[in-house]
């Protein structure tokens, strides 16, 4: 379960009420877009897709031999899987992420893997992302060299149901390929097979994850009083003059969650709006308590240019008692306490210290770090982003700003059709 705490933002409930009509209009405008698949709102329906869940389960059961799972994908095609697998892995399967194109770590990984026990999963909505294709080329070659005709059993793809080079390749070669629904974009795809397939090999509780996400859906479809994502979206809207948004999570298990959120927030909302204005706030990832010893100095005494969200678990799923040790009396105040009590106290202390410094800060409490609560949180954040897109007058589901860099890369690599871009005639193409 998720709970919002705005105790250091006085007047927020009244301001929220005063804007109820505008927020209702934003909610209605977003929901009206669900009728057209072009609007890319298919992520709302993913938590209901029990058929895909069954298929993924069957695939996992049919492949009990997997000891190493290599996930090739980048951005939305890897960050969510990585965040959830790190938090909820229960199996002994080892996970490796190829979400980069640096040769040395890939070579180092290949030297440790046994191809007979390795499953390679390449995930890409478009099926044409250069980094992902490069990784796939290397691993395909490696599988073929070691396994001959047996390589097909060691490769699984997740991509668009109809379009793109990966879909075509899967069909030509008869490789198992799961689908990201057409109307689901990469950074909203964590609850599609992009995230669910690796999580199935992690033996994570997928039902609970999806059940939690359905709770966020329930809230997002409710009137304002019960609509948590609309409320947090409004918090961001109210503070849109603050350029930095710190997303600070008090959970080691969720250490990769801020990176997933950064892509969701920045790539969805950093845009030119309908009036031609540049809008957006810059999400900054932070992890408590580690960043208390790295970034909090800046948050306390640096510029008052931030809205901070602290994500804090309310209870542990398991706790550790801090024992008494003779000779370490300096730590006496810790003796007999649960370690979680220290974590909670640090989160609360940082919350108060940041508010005292004059930063704008609110907390989102997670009942615990469980698949259910985190599924709820992820879907909540996707709704928050979608509502913000409405409030800021931008399309939260495209990313035109990344295209030029991609085209220039193609030109630099001599890809046919992109000639001229790399040699200074770029301006002509812009
Ligand atoms: O899933 P794909 O198509 O490989 O894209 C990977 C990532 O690249 C982007 O398109 C940005 O270039 C992201 O939106 C996306 O998550």
Short mmCIF file of C-alpha atoms and ligand atoms in Angstrom, two decimals:
data_model
loop_
_atom_site.label_atom_id
_atom_site.label_comp_id
_atom_site.label_asym_id
_atom_site.label_seq_id
_atom_site.Cartn_x
_atom_site.Cartn_y
_atom_site.Cartn_z
CA UNK A 1 0.00 0.00 0.00
CA UNK A 2 1.08 3.60 -0.67
CA UNK A 3 0.56 6.61 1.57
CA UNK A 4 1.29 10.27 0.85
CA UNK A 5 2.65 12.61 3.54
CA UNK A 6 2.73 16.34 2.79
CA UNK A 7 3.13 17.58 6.38
CA UNK A 8 5.92 20.00 5.38
CA UNK A 9 3.96 21.51 2.52
CA UNK A 10 1.40 23.52 4.46
CA UNK A 11 -1.67 24.60 2.58
CA UNK A 12 -1.38 21.73 0.09
CA UNK A 13 -4.82 20.19 0.87
CA UNK A 14 -6.53 23.57 0.38
CA UNK A 15 -4.64 24.33 -2.84
CA UNK A 16 -5.54 20.86 -4.11
CA UNK A 17 -9.21 21.53 -3.45
CA UNK A 18 -9.02 24.89 -5.18
CA UNK A 19 -7.70 23.16 -8.33
CA UNK A 20 -10.12 20.24 -8.26
CA UNK A 21 -11.89 21.23 -11.48
CA UNK A 22 -8.69 21.63 -13.50
CA UNK A 23 -7.40 18.30 -12.21
CA UNK A 24 -10.65 16.56 -13.08
CA UNK A 25 -10.35 18.01 -16.58
CA UNK A 26 -6.77 16.68 -16.89
CA UNK A 27 -7.90 13.24 -15.71
CA UNK A 28 -10.80 13.20 -18.18
CA UNK A 29 -8.60 14.38 -21.04
CA UNK A 30 -6.10 11.58 -20.37
CA UNK A 31 -8.75 8.90 -20.03
CA UNK A 32 -10.48 10.03 -23.23
CA UNK A 33 -7.21 9.27 -25.05
CA UNK A 34 -7.50 5.60 -24.09
CA UNK A 35 -9.89 5.07 -26.99
CA UNK A 36 -7.15 5.64 -29.59
CA UNK A 37 -4.28 3.08 -29.52
CA UNK A 38 -2.00 5.70 -31.14
CA UNK A 39 -1.98 7.47 -27.78
CA UNK A 40 0.13 4.71 -26.24
CA UNK A 41 -1.93 4.18 -23.10
CA UNK A 42 -1.79 0.37 -23.29
CA UNK A 43 0.35 0.25 -20.13
CA UNK A 44 -2.85 0.84 -18.13
CA UNK A 45 -4.13 -2.58 -19.19
CA UNK A 46 -0.93 -4.59 -18.59
CA UNK A 47 -1.76 -5.52 -14.98
CA UNK A 48 -4.95 -7.24 -16.23
CA UNK A 49 -3.19 -9.38 -18.83
CA UNK A 50 -3.40 -12.80 -17.18
CA UNK A 51 -2.98 -14.64 -20.51
CA UNK A 52 0.55 -13.26 -21.03
CA UNK A 53 1.36 -14.07 -17.42
CA UNK A 54 0.33 -17.70 -18.01
CA UNK A 55 2.49 -17.92 -21.15
CA UNK A 56 5.48 -16.53 -19.30
CA UNK A 57 4.98 -19.02 -16.48
CA UNK A 58 4.82 -21.90 -18.93
CA UNK A 59 8.01 -20.72 -20.60
CA UNK A 60 9.79 -20.52 -17.25
CA UNK A 61 8.61 -24.03 -16.29
CA UNK A 62 9.77 -25.42 -19.64
CA UNK A 63 13.29 -24.10 -19.03
CA UNK A 64 14.39 -25.22 -15.56
CA UNK A 65 17.98 -25.67 -16.80
CA UNK A 66 18.73 -21.94 -16.86
CA UNK A 67 21.51 -20.90 -14.48
CA UNK A 68 22.54 -17.61 -16.13
CA UNK A 69 20.09 -15.14 -17.63
CA UNK A 70 21.61 -12.53 -19.95
CA UNK A 71 19.26 -9.61 -20.52
CA UNK A 72 20.12 -7.48 -23.55
CA UNK A 73 18.17 -4.21 -23.78
CA UNK A 74 18.52 -0.55 -22.90
CA UNK A 75 16.42 2.22 -21.31
CA UNK A 76 12.85 1.08 -20.81
CA UNK A 77 13.87 -2.31 -22.12
CA UNK A 78 16.14 -2.98 -19.15
CA UNK A 79 15.81 -0.51 -16.24
CA UNK A 80 12.53 -1.86 -14.83
CA UNK A 81 13.61 -5.49 -15.11
CA UNK A 82 16.86 -4.67 -13.35
CA UNK A 83 15.12 -2.77 -10.54
CA UNK A 84 12.57 -5.50 -9.84
CA UNK A 85 14.91 -8.47 -10.22
CA UNK A 86 17.38 -6.90 -7.75
CA UNK A 87 14.55 -6.44 -5.26
CA UNK A 88 12.66 -9.70 -5.60
CA UNK A 89 14.92 -12.44 -6.94
CA UNK A 90 14.31 -15.69 -5.06
CA UNK A 91 15.83 -18.18 -7.49
CA UNK A 92 19.50 -19.06 -7.80
CA UNK A 93 19.57 -17.85 -11.43
CA UNK A 94 22.32 -15.27 -12.00
CA UNK A 95 21.32 -12.18 -13.96
CA UNK A 96 23.57 -10.18 -16.28
CA UNK A 97 22.57 -6.97 -18.05
CA UNK A 98 24.01 -5.95 -21.38
CA UNK A 99 22.68 -2.39 -21.52
CA UNK A 100 25.84 -0.79 -22.86
CA UNK A 101 28.33 -1.19 -25.67
CA UNK A 102 31.61 -1.35 -23.82
CA UNK A 103 33.54 -4.37 -25.14
CA UNK A 104 35.59 -5.21 -22.03
CA UNK A 105 32.72 -6.03 -19.62
CA UNK A 106 30.97 -8.04 -22.33
CA UNK A 107 34.12 -10.06 -22.99
CA UNK A 108 34.60 -10.55 -19.25
CA UNK A 109 31.01 -11.79 -18.96
CA UNK A 110 31.36 -14.19 -21.90
CA UNK A 111 34.44 -15.72 -20.28
CA UNK A 112 32.44 -16.61 -17.15
CA UNK A 113 29.35 -18.07 -18.85
CA UNK A 114 28.57 -21.65 -19.75
CA UNK A 115 26.49 -21.43 -22.95
CA UNK A 116 24.69 -24.72 -22.17
CA UNK A 117 23.22 -23.14 -19.03
CA UNK A 118 22.67 -19.63 -20.37
CA UNK A 119 19.44 -18.10 -21.64
CA UNK A 120 19.80 -14.87 -23.62
CA UNK A 121 16.83 -12.49 -23.61
CA UNK A 122 16.97 -9.57 -26.05
CA UNK A 123 14.27 -6.97 -25.43
CA UNK A 124 13.50 -4.01 -27.66
CA UNK A 125 10.16 -2.42 -28.50
CA UNK A 126 11.38 -1.02 -31.79
CA UNK A 127 13.64 -3.98 -32.49
CA UNK A 128 16.14 -1.60 -34.02
CA UNK A 129 18.08 -0.05 -31.13
CA UNK A 130 21.77 -0.08 -32.04
CA UNK A 131 23.07 -1.02 -28.57
CA UNK A 132 20.66 -3.94 -28.29
CA UNK A 133 21.34 -5.21 -31.80
CA UNK A 134 25.09 -5.03 -31.17
CA UNK A 135 24.76 -7.10 -27.98
CA UNK A 136 22.50 -9.58 -29.75
CA UNK A 137 24.98 -10.02 -32.62
CA UNK A 138 27.73 -10.90 -30.16
CA UNK A 139 25.66 -13.32 -28.07
CA UNK A 140 24.08 -14.96 -31.11
CA UNK A 141 27.49 -15.62 -32.58
CA UNK A 142 28.66 -17.00 -29.23
CA UNK A 143 25.64 -19.31 -28.87
CA UNK A 144 26.01 -20.61 -32.42
CA UNK A 145 29.75 -21.19 -32.01
CA UNK A 146 29.21 -23.26 -28.86
CA UNK A 147 25.87 -24.93 -29.39
CA UNK A 148 25.50 -25.34 -33.14
CA UNK A 149 21.85 -25.91 -34.08
CA UNK A 150 20.92 -25.97 -30.38
CA UNK A 151 21.29 -22.17 -30.12
CA UNK A 152 17.58 -21.48 -30.70
CA UNK A 153 16.61 -22.89 -27.32
CA UNK A 154 18.96 -20.42 -25.65
CA UNK A 155 17.54 -17.26 -27.15
CA UNK A 156 14.22 -15.56 -26.42
CA UNK A 157 13.08 -12.19 -27.70
CA UNK A 158 10.59 -9.56 -26.53
CA UNK A 159 9.55 -6.99 -29.10
CA UNK A 160 6.67 -5.40 -30.99
CA UNK A 161 3.96 -7.95 -31.88
CA UNK A 162 4.18 -7.24 -35.61
CA UNK A 163 6.85 -4.75 -36.62
CA UNK A 164 10.61 -4.35 -36.50
CA UNK A 165 13.77 -6.34 -37.25
CA UNK A 166 13.58 -8.52 -34.11
CA UNK A 167 10.05 -9.68 -34.90
CA UNK A 168 11.06 -10.47 -38.47
CA UNK A 169 14.14 -12.34 -37.25
CA UNK A 170 12.12 -14.37 -34.74
CA UNK A 171 9.65 -15.39 -37.45
CA UNK A 172 12.33 -16.30 -39.95
CA UNK A 173 14.33 -18.37 -37.45
CA UNK A 174 11.44 -19.81 -35.45
CA UNK A 175 12.57 -18.24 -32.18
CA UNK A 176 10.24 -17.73 -29.25
CA UNK A 177 9.29 -14.05 -29.11
CA UNK A 178 7.03 -12.42 -26.54
CA UNK A 179 5.17 -9.23 -27.39
CA UNK A 180 5.15 -5.70 -26.04
CA UNK A 181 1.68 -4.51 -27.08
CA UNK A 182 1.78 -1.97 -29.89
CA UNK A 183 0.26 0.72 -27.69
CA UNK A 184 2.88 0.39 -24.92
CA UNK A 185 6.06 2.49 -25.12
CA UNK A 186 9.45 1.36 -23.79
CA UNK A 187 9.57 3.28 -20.50
CA UNK A 188 6.00 2.17 -19.68
CA UNK A 189 6.67 -1.50 -20.48
CA UNK A 190 8.01 -2.89 -17.20
CA UNK A 191 4.84 -4.93 -16.56
CA UNK A 192 4.93 -6.45 -20.06
CA UNK A 193 7.21 -9.45 -20.84
CA UNK A 194 10.15 -6.99 -20.85
CA UNK A 195 10.03 -7.11 -17.04
CA UNK A 196 7.88 -10.17 -16.37
CA UNK A 197 10.04 -12.67 -18.26
CA UNK A 198 13.26 -11.98 -16.30
CA UNK A 199 11.20 -11.82 -13.12
CA UNK A 200 9.73 -15.24 -13.84
CA UNK A 201 13.30 -16.63 -13.93
CA UNK A 202 13.94 -14.79 -10.68
CA UNK A 203 10.94 -16.68 -9.24
CA UNK A 204 9.46 -13.36 -8.09
CA UNK A 205 5.80 -13.15 -7.13
CA UNK A 206 4.35 -11.84 -10.39
CA UNK A 207 0.70 -12.08 -9.30
CA UNK A 208 1.36 -9.85 -6.32
CA UNK A 209 3.23 -7.35 -8.49
CA UNK A 210 0.33 -7.09 -10.93
CA UNK A 211 -2.23 -7.03 -8.13
CA UNK A 212 -0.44 -4.01 -6.64
CA UNK A 213 -0.40 -2.29 -10.02
CA UNK A 214 -4.16 -2.82 -10.28
CA UNK A 215 -4.57 -0.89 -7.01
CA UNK A 216 -2.81 2.10 -8.60
CA UNK A 217 -5.18 1.80 -11.58
CA UNK A 218 -8.16 1.79 -9.23
CA UNK A 219 -6.94 4.99 -7.58
CA UNK A 220 -6.07 6.73 -10.85
CA UNK A 221 -9.60 6.13 -12.14
CA UNK A 222 -11.18 7.50 -8.92
CA UNK A 223 -12.32 11.01 -8.06
CA UNK A 224 -9.64 13.36 -6.77
CA UNK A 225 -10.07 12.58 -3.04
CA UNK A 226 -9.01 8.96 -3.61
CA UNK A 227 -6.70 9.61 -6.55
CA UNK A 228 -3.13 9.45 -5.25
CA UNK A 229 -1.30 9.77 -8.61
CA UNK A 230 -3.36 12.83 -9.53
CA UNK A 231 -2.42 14.36 -6.17
CA UNK A 232 1.31 13.71 -6.56
CA UNK A 233 1.16 14.95 -10.17
CA UNK A 234 -0.38 18.14 -8.85
CA UNK A 235 2.43 18.46 -6.27
CA UNK A 236 4.90 18.43 -9.14
CA UNK A 237 2.77 20.83 -11.15
CA UNK A 238 2.64 23.28 -8.23
CA UNK A 239 6.43 23.15 -7.89
CA UNK A 240 7.28 23.15 -11.60
CA UNK A 241 9.35 26.33 -11.13
CA UNK A 242 11.88 24.22 -9.18
CA UNK A 243 14.21 22.76 -11.81
CA UNK A 244 15.40 19.69 -9.90
CA UNK A 245 13.32 16.76 -8.70
CA UNK A 246 15.17 14.46 -6.30
CA UNK A 247 13.77 10.91 -6.18
CA UNK A 248 15.27 9.41 -3.03
CA UNK A 249 14.49 5.82 -2.09
CA UNK A 250 15.19 4.40 1.36
CA UNK A 251 15.71 0.79 0.35
CA UNK A 252 18.85 -1.02 -0.71
CA UNK A 253 16.68 -3.63 -2.44
CA UNK A 254 15.23 -0.82 -4.57
CA UNK A 255 18.60 0.68 -5.40
CA UNK A 256 17.96 0.53 -9.15
CA UNK A 257 14.48 2.04 -8.94
CA UNK A 258 15.65 5.69 -9.14
CA UNK A 259 17.31 5.00 -12.52
CA UNK A 260 14.04 3.58 -13.86
CA UNK A 261 12.18 6.62 -12.54
CA UNK A 262 14.68 9.06 -14.05
CA UNK A 263 13.99 7.74 -17.55
CA UNK A 264 10.24 7.70 -16.94
CA UNK A 265 10.17 11.30 -15.70
CA UNK A 266 12.84 12.93 -17.86
CA UNK A 267 12.13 11.27 -21.19
CA UNK A 268 8.36 11.66 -20.78
CA UNK A 269 8.20 15.24 -19.59
CA UNK A 270 11.30 17.07 -20.80
CA UNK A 271 9.72 18.43 -23.97
CA UNK A 272 8.61 21.39 -26.00
CA UNK A 273 4.97 22.07 -25.06
CA UNK A 274 2.07 23.01 -27.33
CA UNK A 275 3.02 26.69 -27.07
CA UNK A 276 6.59 25.98 -28.09
CA UNK A 277 8.04 26.41 -24.59
CA UNK A 278 10.71 24.10 -23.23
CA UNK A 279 9.28 22.39 -20.12
CA UNK A 280 10.35 19.70 -17.68
CA UNK A 281 12.19 19.19 -14.42
CA UNK A 282 15.38 17.20 -14.02
CA UNK A 283 14.98 14.04 -11.96
CA UNK A 284 18.00 13.31 -9.80
CA UNK A 285 18.38 9.76 -8.42
CA UNK A 286 19.25 9.34 -4.74
CA UNK A 287 19.46 6.43 -2.34
CA UNK A 288 19.00 6.62 1.41
CA UNK A 289 20.87 6.41 3.64
CA UNK A 290 23.94 6.28 1.32
CA UNK A 291 23.28 9.68 -0.22
CA UNK A 292 22.95 11.26 3.22
CA UNK A 293 26.72 10.87 3.12
CA UNK A 294 27.08 12.18 -0.42
CA UNK A 295 24.27 14.46 -1.63
CA UNK A 296 22.39 15.67 1.46
CA UNK A 297 24.98 18.40 2.16
CA UNK A 298 24.01 19.96 -1.18
CA UNK A 299 20.31 19.38 -0.56
CA UNK A 300 20.59 21.12 2.85
CA UNK A 301 22.80 24.10 2.02
CA UNK A 302 22.91 24.32 -1.76
CA UNK A 303 20.32 26.11 -3.91
CA UNK A 304 16.67 25.89 -2.91
CA UNK A 305 15.81 24.66 -6.37
CA UNK A 306 14.47 21.20 -5.59
CA UNK A 307 11.31 19.23 -5.04
CA UNK A 308 12.23 16.05 -3.18
CA UNK A 309 10.26 12.81 -2.99
CA UNK A 310 11.35 10.42 -0.26
CA UNK A 311 10.13 6.86 -0.80
CA UNK A 312 10.19 5.18 2.59
CA UNK A 313 9.11 1.66 3.63
CA UNK A 314 6.95 1.61 6.77
CA UNK A 315 7.85 -1.90 7.90
CA UNK A 316 10.56 -4.47 7.17
CA UNK A 317 9.72 -7.83 5.60
CA UNK A 318 12.38 -9.26 7.93
CA UNK A 319 14.40 -7.46 10.60
CA UNK A 320 17.84 -7.82 12.11
CA UNK A 321 18.49 -7.21 15.80
CA UNK A 322 21.57 -5.15 16.66
CA UNK A 323 23.37 -7.08 19.41
CA UNK A 324 25.21 -5.70 22.42
CA UNK A 325 28.97 -5.83 22.10
CA UNK A 326 31.29 -5.21 25.01
CA UNK A 327 33.97 -2.64 24.26
CA UNK A 328 31.81 -0.84 21.69
CA UNK A 329 29.87 1.33 24.14
CA UNK A 330 29.88 4.15 21.57
CA UNK A 331 27.20 2.11 19.80
CA UNK A 332 25.16 1.52 22.95
CA UNK A 333 22.23 3.59 21.67
CA UNK A 334 21.88 0.95 18.95
CA UNK A 335 22.00 -2.14 21.20
CA UNK A 336 18.79 -4.12 21.12
CA UNK A 337 17.21 -2.07 18.35
CA UNK A 338 16.08 -3.48 15.02
CA UNK A 339 18.20 -2.41 12.06
CA UNK A 340 15.01 -1.26 10.34
CA UNK A 341 14.42 1.17 13.22
CA UNK A 342 17.70 2.87 12.28
CA UNK A 343 16.70 3.02 8.61
CA UNK A 344 13.31 4.52 9.48
CA UNK A 345 14.85 7.03 11.91
CA UNK A 346 17.35 8.16 9.27
CA UNK A 347 14.63 8.65 6.68
CA UNK A 348 12.52 10.64 9.14
CA UNK A 349 15.51 12.71 10.27
CA UNK A 350 16.48 13.53 6.69
CA UNK A 351 12.88 14.41 5.87
CA UNK A 352 12.78 16.91 8.77
CA UNK A 353 16.25 18.28 8.07
CA UNK A 354 15.43 18.94 4.41
CA UNK A 355 12.17 20.67 5.30
CA UNK A 356 13.98 22.73 7.93
CA UNK A 357 16.46 23.86 5.26
CA UNK A 358 13.60 25.24 3.21
CA UNK A 359 13.53 22.58 0.50
CA UNK A 360 10.15 21.40 -0.76
CA UNK A 361 9.83 17.78 0.27
CA UNK A 362 7.14 15.14 0.60
CA UNK A 363 7.15 11.44 1.49
CA UNK A 364 5.57 8.43 -0.17
CA UNK A 365 5.34 5.60 2.33
CA UNK A 366 5.41 2.03 1.06
CA UNK A 367 3.79 -0.46 3.46
CA UNK A 368 6.88 -2.65 2.88
CA UNK A 369 9.26 -3.55 0.07
CA UNK A 370 7.09 -6.34 -1.37
CA UNK A 371 6.12 -7.12 -4.98
CA UNK A 372 2.58 -5.98 -4.17
CA UNK A 373 3.60 -2.57 -2.79
CA UNK A 374 6.28 -1.99 -5.42
CA UNK A 375 3.93 -2.99 -8.27
CA UNK A 376 1.57 -0.38 -6.88
CA UNK A 377 4.37 2.21 -6.69
CA UNK A 378 5.55 1.62 -10.29
CA UNK A 379 2.08 1.93 -11.75
CA UNK A 380 1.44 4.96 -9.51
CA UNK A 381 4.52 6.68 -10.93
CA UNK A 382 3.47 5.89 -14.50
CA UNK A 383 0.05 7.47 -13.80
CA UNK A 384 1.72 10.47 -12.14
CA UNK A 385 3.83 10.96 -15.28
CA UNK A 386 0.84 10.62 -17.59
CA UNK A 387 -1.20 13.14 -15.57
CA UNK A 388 1.75 15.54 -15.56
CA UNK A 389 1.94 15.26 -19.34
CA UNK A 390 -1.65 16.55 -19.45
CA UNK A 391 -0.95 19.34 -16.97
CA UNK A 392 2.18 20.46 -18.82
CA UNK A 393 0.71 20.19 -22.30
CA UNK A 394 3.22 17.66 -23.60
CA UNK A 395 2.93 14.19 -25.11
CA UNK A 396 4.40 12.02 -22.34
CA UNK A 397 4.69 9.04 -24.67
CA UNK A 398 7.09 10.10 -27.39
CA UNK A 399 10.81 11.04 -27.37
CA UNK A 400 11.59 13.12 -30.46
CA UNK A 401 14.63 14.62 -28.74
CA UNK A 402 16.66 11.42 -28.94
CA UNK A 403 16.34 10.99 -32.69
CA UNK A 404 19.12 13.29 -33.92
CA UNK A 405 21.74 11.53 -31.78
CA UNK A 406 20.63 8.19 -33.20
CA UNK A 407 20.82 9.44 -36.79
CA UNK A 408 24.26 10.92 -36.22
CA UNK A 409 25.46 7.61 -34.80
CA UNK A 410 24.22 5.83 -37.92
CA UNK A 411 25.99 8.40 -40.08
CA UNK A 412 29.24 7.99 -38.16
CA UNK A 413 29.01 4.24 -38.69
CA UNK A 414 28.40 4.68 -42.41
CA UNK A 415 24.84 3.31 -42.41
CA UNK A 416 23.39 3.74 -45.92
CA UNK A 417 20.88 6.59 -46.12
CA UNK A 418 22.61 8.70 -43.47
CA UNK A 419 25.54 9.91 -45.56
CA UNK A 420 26.44 13.55 -45.17
CA UNK A 421 25.11 13.87 -41.61
CA UNK A 422 28.49 13.18 -40.05
CA UNK A 423 30.59 15.56 -42.11
CA UNK A 424 29.21 18.87 -40.91
CA UNK A 425 26.16 19.08 -43.16
CA UNK A 426 24.04 18.21 -40.14
CA UNK A 427 22.39 21.62 -40.10
CA UNK A 428 20.72 20.84 -43.42
CA UNK A 429 18.97 17.84 -41.85
CA UNK A 430 17.75 19.67 -38.74
O1 LIG B 1 12.97 -0.73 -26.54
P1 LIG B 1 13.78 -0.05 -27.59
O2 LIG B 1 13.00 0.24 -28.82
O3 LIG B 1 15.03 -0.81 -27.89
O4 LIG B 1 14.22 1.35 -27.04
C1 LIG B 1 15.08 1.49 -25.95
C2 LIG B 1 14.98 2.88 -25.39
O5 LIG B 1 15.35 3.82 -26.39
C3 LIG B 1 14.48 4.94 -26.36
O6 LIG B 1 13.65 4.85 -27.47
C4 LIG B 1 15.24 6.22 -26.41
O7 LIG B 1 16.15 6.20 -27.44
C5 LIG B 1 13.69 4.78 -25.08
O8 LIG B 1 12.49 5.43 -25.11
C6 LIG B 1 13.59 3.29 -24.99
O9 LIG B 1 13.24 2.84 -23.71
#
